PDB file of C-alpha atoms and ligand atoms in Angstrom:
ATOM      1  CA  MET A   1    -185.193-122.474 163.403  1.00 50.00           C
ATOM      2  CA  SER A   2    -184.712-121.549 159.730  1.00 53.00           C
ATOM      3  CA  SER A   3    -181.550-119.787 158.645  1.00 55.00           C
ATOM      4  CA  ILE A   4    -183.581-116.599 158.083  1.00 56.00           C
ATOM      5  CA  ASP A   5    -184.812-116.692 161.690  1.00 60.00           C
ATOM      6  CA  LYS A   6    -181.282-117.235 162.896  1.00 59.00           C
ATOM      7  CA  LYS A   7    -180.065-114.227 160.938  1.00 59.00           C
ATOM      8  CA  THR A   8    -182.834-112.015 162.314  1.00 60.00           C
ATOM      9  CA  LYS A   9    -182.084-113.094 165.849  1.00 61.00           C
ATOM     10  CA  TYR A  10    -178.379-112.488 165.342  1.00 62.00           C
ATOM     11  CA  LYS A  11    -179.002-109.017 163.935  1.00 63.00           C
ATOM     12  CA  LYS A  12    -181.038-108.057 166.968  1.00 66.00           C
ATOM     13  CA  ALA A  13    -178.258-109.040 169.353  1.00 67.00           C
ATOM     14  CA  PRO A  14    -176.253-106.018 170.475  1.00 66.00           C
ATOM     15  CA  SER A  15    -172.804-105.941 168.959  1.00 66.00           C
ATOM     16  CA  LEU A  16    -170.637-105.369 171.990  1.00 76.00           C
ATOM     17  CA  LYS A  17    -166.909-104.916 171.916  1.00 87.00           C
ATOM     18  CA  LYS A  18    -165.835-105.905 175.388  1.00 92.00           C
ATOM     19  CA  PHE A  19    -162.282-105.897 176.635  1.00 96.00           C
ATOM     20  CA  LEU A  20    -161.790-108.611 179.171  1.00 97.00           C
ATOM     21  CA  ILE A  21    -159.967-109.536 182.314  1.00 98.00           C
ATOM     22  CA  ILE A  22    -159.089-113.201 181.816  1.00 98.00           C
ATOM     23  CA  VAL A  23    -157.796-115.678 184.390  1.00 98.00           C
ATOM     24  CA  HIS A  24    -156.267-119.108 183.734  1.00 98.00           C
ATOM     25  CA  THR A  25    -155.749-121.058 186.916  1.00 98.00           C
ATOM     26  CA  GLY A  26    -155.806-124.652 188.196  1.00 98.00           C
ATOM     27  CA  ASP A  27    -153.276-127.453 188.577  1.00 96.00           C
ATOM     28  CA  GLY A  28    -153.373-128.770 185.007  1.00 97.00           C
ATOM     29  CA  LYS A  29    -151.150-127.828 182.108  1.00 97.00           C
ATOM     30  CA  GLY A  30    -152.188-125.215 179.589  1.00 97.00           C
ATOM     31  CA  LYS A  31    -152.550-121.923 181.449  1.00 98.00           C
ATOM     32  CA  THR A  32    -149.659-120.142 179.805  1.00 96.00           C
ATOM     33  CA  THR A  33    -150.074-122.007 176.521  1.00 96.00           C
ATOM     34  CA  ALA A  34    -153.719-120.969 176.103  1.00 98.00           C
ATOM     35  CA  ALA A  35    -152.848-117.390 177.011  1.00 98.00           C
ATOM     36  CA  MET A  36    -150.088-117.402 174.385  1.00 97.00           C
ATOM     37  CA  GLY A  37    -152.682-118.622 171.870  1.00 97.00           C
ATOM     38  CA  MET A  38    -154.643-115.409 172.435  1.00 98.00           C
ATOM     39  CA  ILE A  39    -151.454-113.349 172.247  1.00 98.00           C
ATOM     40  CA  ILE A  40    -150.682-114.956 168.869  1.00 97.00           C
ATOM     41  CA  ARG A  41    -154.187-114.195 167.623  1.00 98.00           C
ATOM     42  CA  THR A  42    -153.834-110.584 168.714  1.00 98.00           C
ATOM     43  CA  ILE A  43    -150.448-109.945 167.122  1.00 97.00           C
ATOM     44  CA  THR A  44    -151.444-111.780 163.955  1.00 97.00           C
ATOM     45  CA  HIS A  45    -154.336-109.333 163.584  1.00 97.00           C
ATOM     46  CA  GLY A  46    -151.699-106.601 163.695  1.00 97.00           C
ATOM     47  CA  TRP A  47    -152.318-105.260 167.208  1.00 98.00           C
ATOM     48  CA  ASN A  48    -149.632-104.766 169.837  1.00 98.00           C
ATOM     49  CA  ALA A  49    -149.303-107.248 172.685  1.00 98.00           C
ATOM     50  CA  ALA A  50    -146.994-107.661 175.646  1.00 98.00           C
ATOM     51  CA  VAL A  51    -146.072-110.509 177.966  1.00 97.00           C
ATOM     52  CA  VAL A  52    -144.512-110.151 181.399  1.00 97.00           C
ATOM     53  CA  GLN A  53    -143.162-113.440 182.700  1.00 94.00           C
ATOM     54  CA  PHE A  54    -143.134-113.318 186.501  1.00 94.00           C
ATOM     55  CA  LEU A  55    -140.877-115.577 188.604  1.00 86.00           C
ATOM     56  CA  LYS A  56    -139.140-117.240 185.645  1.00 81.00           C
ATOM     57  CA  LYS A  57    -135.383-116.869 185.688  1.00 77.00           C
ATOM     58  CA  GLU A  58    -134.237-114.367 183.108  1.00 75.00           C
ATOM     59  CA  THR A  59    -131.453-116.512 181.748  1.00 68.00           C
ATOM     60  CA  ALA A  60    -132.656-120.050 182.466  1.00 55.00           C
ATOM     61  CA  TYR A  61    -134.153-121.029 179.115  1.00 57.00           C
ATOM     62  CA  LYS A  62    -134.461-119.596 175.685  1.00 72.00           C
ATOM     63  CA  TYR A  63    -138.224-119.462 176.036  1.00 79.00           C
ATOM     64  CA  ALA A  64    -140.262-119.748 172.832  1.00 86.00           C
ATOM     65  CA  GLU A  65    -142.138-116.645 174.033  1.00 86.00           C
ATOM     66  CA  GLN A  66    -138.905-114.638 173.876  1.00 85.00           C
ATOM     67  CA  LYS A  67    -138.060-116.022 170.448  1.00 88.00           C
ATOM     68  CA  LEU A  68    -141.523-115.078 169.204  1.00 92.00           C
ATOM     69  CA  ALA A  69    -140.947-111.464 170.233  1.00 91.00           C
ATOM     70  CA  LYS A  70    -137.928-111.374 167.957  1.00 90.00           C
ATOM     71  CA  LYS A  71    -140.092-112.438 165.025  1.00 92.00           C
ATOM     72  CA  PHE A  72    -142.980-110.047 165.704  1.00 95.00           C
ATOM     73  CA  GLU A  73    -142.205-106.386 166.093  1.00 96.00           C
ATOM     74  CA  ASN A  74    -145.652-105.835 167.670  1.00 97.00           C
ATOM     75  CA  LEU A  75    -144.917-108.244 170.539  1.00 97.00           C
ATOM     76  CA  ASP A  76    -142.847-107.315 173.610  1.00 96.00           C
ATOM     77  CA  VAL A  77    -141.806-109.983 176.091  1.00 95.00           C
ATOM     78  CA  TYR A  78    -140.194-109.275 179.448  1.00 94.00           C
ATOM     79  CA  THR A  79    -138.845-112.058 181.644  1.00 92.00           C
ATOM     80  CA  ILE A  80    -138.240-110.588 185.083  1.00 92.00           C
ATOM     81  CA  GLY A  81    -137.660-113.145 187.802  1.00 86.00           C
ATOM     82  CA  ALA A  82    -135.216-115.063 189.930  1.00 82.00           C
ATOM     83  CA  GLY A  83    -136.556-118.540 189.138  1.00 79.00           C
ATOM     84  CA  PHE A  84    -138.734-120.868 191.215  1.00 69.00           C
ATOM     85  CA  THR A  85    -136.952-122.007 194.323  1.00 64.00           C
ATOM     86  CA  TRP A  86    -137.746-122.764 197.923  1.00 60.00           C
ATOM     87  CA  ASP A  87    -134.368-121.476 199.019  1.00 62.00           C
ATOM     88  CA  ILE A  88    -135.122-118.962 201.794  1.00 58.00           C
ATOM     89  CA  LYS A  89    -131.981-116.992 200.975  1.00 67.00           C
ATOM     90  CA  ASN A  90    -133.362-116.382 197.533  1.00 78.00           C
ATOM     91  CA  LYS A  91    -136.712-115.128 198.820  1.00 85.00           C
ATOM     92  CA  GLU A  92    -135.571-111.526 199.018  1.00 86.00           C
ATOM     93  CA  THR A  93    -134.362-111.629 195.429  1.00 88.00           C
ATOM     94  CA  GLN A  94    -137.642-113.228 194.352  1.00 89.00           C
ATOM     95  CA  ILE A  95    -139.647-110.464 196.001  1.00 92.00           C
ATOM     96  CA  LYS A  96    -137.408-107.777 194.535  1.00 93.00           C
ATOM     97  CA  LYS A  97    -137.741-109.253 191.055  1.00 93.00           C
ATOM     98  CA  THR A  98    -141.498-109.704 191.428  1.00 95.00           C
ATOM     99  CA  LEU A  99    -141.904-106.042 192.337  1.00 97.00           C
ATOM    100  CA  GLU A 100    -139.746-105.103 189.364  1.00 96.00           C
ATOM    101  CA  ALA A 101    -141.965-107.214 187.086  1.00 97.00           C
ATOM    102  CA  TRP A 102    -145.048-105.578 188.613  1.00 98.00           C
ATOM    103  CA  GLU A 103    -143.693-102.054 188.051  1.00 98.00           C
ATOM    104  CA  LYS A 104    -143.009-102.994 184.424  1.00 98.00           C
ATOM    105  CA  SER A 105    -146.521-104.454 184.094  1.00 98.00           C
ATOM    106  CA  LYS A 106    -148.152-101.256 185.364  1.00 98.00           C
ATOM    107  CA  LYS A 107    -146.151 -99.161 182.900  1.00 98.00           C
ATOM    108  CA  LEU A 108    -147.200-101.404 180.024  1.00 98.00           C
ATOM    109  CA  ILE A 109    -150.855-101.472 181.137  1.00 98.00           C
ATOM    110  CA  PHE A 110    -151.186 -97.703 181.386  1.00 98.00           C
ATOM    111  CA  SER A 111    -149.099 -96.977 178.274  1.00 98.00           C
ATOM    112  CA  LYS A 112    -152.238 -97.699 176.190  1.00 96.00           C
ATOM    113  CA  LYS A 113    -149.905 -99.081 173.543  1.00 98.00           C
ATOM    114  CA  TYR A 114    -151.197-102.643 173.814  1.00 98.00           C
ATOM    115  CA  ARG A 115    -154.405-104.395 172.886  1.00 98.00           C
ATOM    116  CA  MET A 116    -153.546-107.426 175.032  1.00 98.00           C
ATOM    117  CA  ILE A 117    -151.192-107.976 177.962  1.00 98.00           C
ATOM    118  CA  LEU A 118    -150.374-111.290 179.596  1.00 98.00           C
ATOM    119  CA  LEU A 119    -149.162-111.260 183.194  1.00 98.00           C
ATOM    120  CA  ASP A 120    -147.822-114.784 183.233  1.00 97.00           C
ATOM    121  CA  GLU A 121    -147.600-116.563 186.609  1.00 96.00           C
ATOM    122  CA  ILE A 122    -148.720-113.438 188.469  1.00 97.00           C
ATOM    123  CA  ASN A 123    -151.189-115.599 190.415  1.00 97.00           C
ATOM    124  CA  TYR A 124    -148.272-117.514 191.977  1.00 95.00           C
ATOM    125  CA  ALA A 125    -146.617-114.241 192.952  1.00 95.00           C
ATOM    126  CA  LEU A 126    -149.841-113.231 194.700  1.00 97.00           C
ATOM    127  CA  ASP A 127    -150.227-116.663 196.263  1.00 96.00           C
ATOM    128  CA  PHE A 128    -146.678-116.542 197.662  1.00 93.00           C
ATOM    129  CA  GLY A 129    -147.418-113.093 199.081  1.00 94.00           C
ATOM    130  CA  PHE A 130    -144.718-111.436 196.975  1.00 94.00           C
ATOM    131  CA  LEU A 131    -147.270-108.989 195.607  1.00 96.00           C
ATOM    132  CA  ASP A 132    -150.021-107.002 197.281  1.00 97.00           C
ATOM    133  CA  GLU A 133    -153.450-108.312 196.283  1.00 98.00           C
ATOM    134  CA  LYS A 134    -155.152-104.948 196.868  1.00 98.00           C
ATOM    135  CA  GLU A 135    -152.696-103.150 194.634  1.00 98.00           C
ATOM    136  CA  VAL A 136    -153.279-105.607 191.803  1.00 98.00           C
ATOM    137  CA  LEU A 137    -157.048-105.273 192.224  1.00 98.00           C
ATOM    138  CA  GLU A 138    -156.762-101.499 192.044  1.00 98.00           C
ATOM    139  CA  VAL A 139    -154.917-101.758 188.746  1.00 98.00           C
ATOM    140  CA  LEU A 140    -157.576-104.146 187.411  1.00 98.00           C
ATOM    141  CA  GLU A 141    -160.169-101.606 188.443  1.00 97.00           C
ATOM    142  CA  LYS A 142    -158.406 -98.790 186.592  1.00 97.00           C
ATOM    143  CA  LYS A 143    -157.317-100.804 183.563  1.00 97.00           C
ATOM    144  CA  PRO A 144    -157.569 -98.848 180.282  1.00 97.00           C
ATOM    145  CA  GLU A 145    -160.780 -99.682 178.506  1.00 96.00           C
ATOM    146  CA  LYS A 146    -159.325-101.051 175.279  1.00 96.00           C
ATOM    147  CA  LEU A 147    -157.110-103.694 176.807  1.00 98.00           C
ATOM    148  CA  HIS A 148    -157.533-107.434 177.260  1.00 98.00           C
ATOM    149  CA  LEU A 149    -155.604-108.424 180.370  1.00 98.00           C
ATOM    150  CA  ILE A 150    -154.716-112.052 181.131  1.00 98.00           C
ATOM    151  CA  LEU A 151    -153.501-113.315 184.504  1.00 98.00           C
ATOM    152  CA  THR A 152    -152.184-116.852 184.784  1.00 98.00           C
ATOM    153  CA  GLY A 153    -150.932-119.190 187.477  1.00 97.00           C
ATOM    154  CA  ARG A 154    -152.223-121.649 190.029  1.00 96.00           C
ATOM    155  CA  ASN A 155    -154.230-120.652 193.110  1.00 97.00           C
ATOM    156  CA  ALA A 156    -155.744-117.475 191.674  1.00 98.00           C
ATOM    157  CA  LYS A 157    -157.034-115.240 194.449  1.00 98.00           C
ATOM    158  CA  LYS A 158    -160.808-115.236 194.987  1.00 98.00           C
ATOM    159  CA  SER A 159    -160.895-111.448 194.645  1.00 98.00           C
ATOM    160  CA  ILE A 160    -159.194-111.618 191.246  1.00 98.00           C
ATOM    161  CA  ILE A 161    -161.573-114.354 190.075  1.00 98.00           C
ATOM    162  CA  LYS A 162    -164.484-112.204 191.194  1.00 98.00           C
ATOM    163  CA  LYS A 163    -163.177-109.203 189.279  1.00 98.00           C
ATOM    164  CA  ALA A 164    -162.442-111.179 186.067  1.00 98.00           C
ATOM    165  CA  ASP A 165    -164.835-111.608 183.136  1.00 97.00           C
ATOM    166  CA  LEU A 166    -163.498-114.936 181.912  1.00 98.00           C
ATOM    167  CA  VAL A 167    -162.064-117.568 184.228  1.00 98.00           C
ATOM    168  CA  THR A 168    -160.859-121.022 183.256  1.00 98.00           C
ATOM    169  CA  GLU A 169    -159.552-123.675 185.589  1.00 98.00           C
ATOM    170  CA  MET A 170    -157.183-126.220 184.026  1.00 98.00           C
ATOM    171  CA  LYS A 171    -157.698-129.558 185.730  1.00 98.00           C
ATOM    172  CA  ASN A 172    -154.873-132.064 185.893  1.00 97.00           C
ATOM    173  CA  ILE A 173    -155.913-135.542 184.763  1.00 97.00           C
ATOM    174  CA  LYS A 174    -152.464-136.867 183.960  1.00 96.00           C
ATOM    175  CA  HIS A 175    -149.063-135.250 183.493  1.00 95.00           C
ATOM    176  CA  PRO A 176    -145.821-136.917 182.301  1.00 94.00           C
ATOM    177  CA  PHE A 177    -144.026-135.190 185.189  1.00 92.00           C
ATOM    178  CA  GLU A 178    -145.697-137.703 187.514  1.00 92.00           C
ATOM    179  CA  LYS A 179    -143.701-140.430 185.708  1.00 93.00           C
ATOM    180  CA  GLY A 180    -140.501-138.422 185.993  1.00 95.00           C
ATOM    181  CA  ILE A 181    -140.677-137.055 182.446  1.00 93.00           C
ATOM    182  CA  LEU A 182    -139.450-133.483 182.545  1.00 91.00           C
ATOM    183  CA  ALA A 183    -140.373-130.399 180.473  1.00 90.00           C
ATOM    184  CA  GLN A 184    -140.202-130.925 176.720  1.00 92.00           C
ATOM    185  CA  LYS A 185    -139.055-128.297 174.246  1.00 91.00           C
ATOM    186  CA  GLY A 186    -141.941-127.140 172.059  1.00 92.00           C
ATOM    187  CA  VAL A 187    -144.491-128.543 174.501  1.00 93.00           C
ATOM    188  CA  ASP A 188    -143.524-126.821 177.714  1.00 90.00           C
ATOM    189  CA  TRP A 189    -141.152-124.020 176.679  1.00 87.00           C
TER     190      TRP A 189
HETATM  191  P1  ATP B   1    -147.883-124.382 180.200  1.00 96.41           P
HETATM  192  O1  ATP B   1    -146.860-123.274 180.268  1.00 96.41           O
HETATM  193  O2  ATP B   1    -147.258-125.626 179.638  1.00 96.41           O
HETATM  194  O3  ATP B   1    -149.164-123.982 179.563  1.00 96.41           O
HETATM  195  P2  ATP B   1    -149.027-123.991 182.767  1.00 96.41           P
HETATM  196  O4  ATP B   1    -148.840-122.537 182.548  1.00 96.41           O
HETATM  197  O5  ATP B   1    -150.433-124.489 182.833  1.00 96.41           O
HETATM  198  O6  ATP B   1    -148.214-124.800 181.697  1.00 96.41           O
HETATM  199  P3  ATP B   1    -147.390-123.771 185.109  1.00 96.41           P
HETATM  200  O7  ATP B   1    -147.979-123.919 186.477  1.00 96.41           O
HETATM  201  O8  ATP B   1    -146.997-122.431 184.650  1.00 96.41           O
HETATM  202  O9  ATP B   1    -148.369-124.482 184.090  1.00 96.41           O
HETATM  203  O10 ATP B   1    -146.170-124.759 185.029  1.00 96.41           O
HETATM  204  C1  ATP B   1    -145.248-124.695 184.035  1.00 96.41           C
HETATM  205  C2  ATP B   1    -144.591-126.018 183.802  1.00 96.41           C
HETATM  206  O11 ATP B   1    -145.089-127.014 184.673  1.00 96.41           O
HETATM  207  C3  ATP B   1    -144.824-126.558 182.394  1.00 96.41           C
HETATM  208  O12 ATP B   1    -143.643-127.158 181.977  1.00 96.41           O
HETATM  209  C4  ATP B   1    -145.914-127.576 182.559  1.00 96.41           C
HETATM  210  O13 ATP B   1    -145.873-128.652 181.645  1.00 96.41           O
HETATM  211  C5  ATP B   1    -145.664-128.077 183.941  1.00 96.41           C
HETATM  212  N1  ATP B   1    -146.927-128.504 184.543  1.00 96.41           N
HETATM  213  C6  ATP B   1    -148.154-128.008 184.330  1.00 96.41           C
HETATM  214  N2  ATP B   1    -149.078-128.709 185.001  1.00 96.41           N
HETATM  215  C7  ATP B   1    -148.408-129.675 185.670  1.00 96.41           C
HETATM  216  C8  ATP B   1    -148.787-130.745 186.538  1.00 96.41           C
HETATM  217  N3  ATP B   1    -150.056-130.960 186.874  1.00 96.41           N
HETATM  218  N4  ATP B   1    -147.797-131.543 187.029  1.00 96.41           N
HETATM  219  C9  ATP B   1    -146.531-131.333 186.710  1.00 96.41           C
HETATM  220  N5  ATP B   1    -146.098-130.358 185.895  1.00 96.41           N
HETATM  221  C10 ATP B   1    -147.022-129.534 185.379  1.00 96.41           C
HETATM  222 MG1   MG B   2    -147.591-121.140 183.222  1.00 96.41          MG
END
């Protein structure tokens, strides 16, 4: 195909601006990182973006995501969680915090202030049963038109995958954790 043909074909293609529901799932690394890549693109273009970090403990780390929000006035980051733990006693707190993060997420989604919102680790919250799947689906259904919405975390629900426009599964081939090497600053947080 000559370059002229290519151009003609391209011109004929409808120019669609589509706001997406995006899911990053799977057992390999990169779900949050890739989502943050899109957040960085969005804020660099000058649009507003927000991140809600589910499950992560509010005070555990100085996450790079939180530091980024200090540098960009068009990025808001909320870390609302009790931390990952299998401690039964902590389950109630985890549920309470998850619901708090969800309430915050809904406010941000319907505020129409943001071009992109990342609900980080929300898939885990759904998988653990801390959040109602139907309620999340309803919000996806009613999402404002001009909003890209990203949901990350392992074990994404089938219903969410079905509803999404763009779904990527990160596959673990090898991870340093398997050799006892823990999270590295700059790579993991
Ligand atoms: P990242 O935030 O680095 O993009 P992720 O969002 O894909 O990772 P999560 O399930 O949120 O993965 O896990 C967060 C942490 O667990 C990160 O420190 C990450 O390096 C680590 N991790 C991711 N995949 C694996 C794996 N297969 N085995 C062990 N640790 C992992
Ligand atoms: Mg993650």
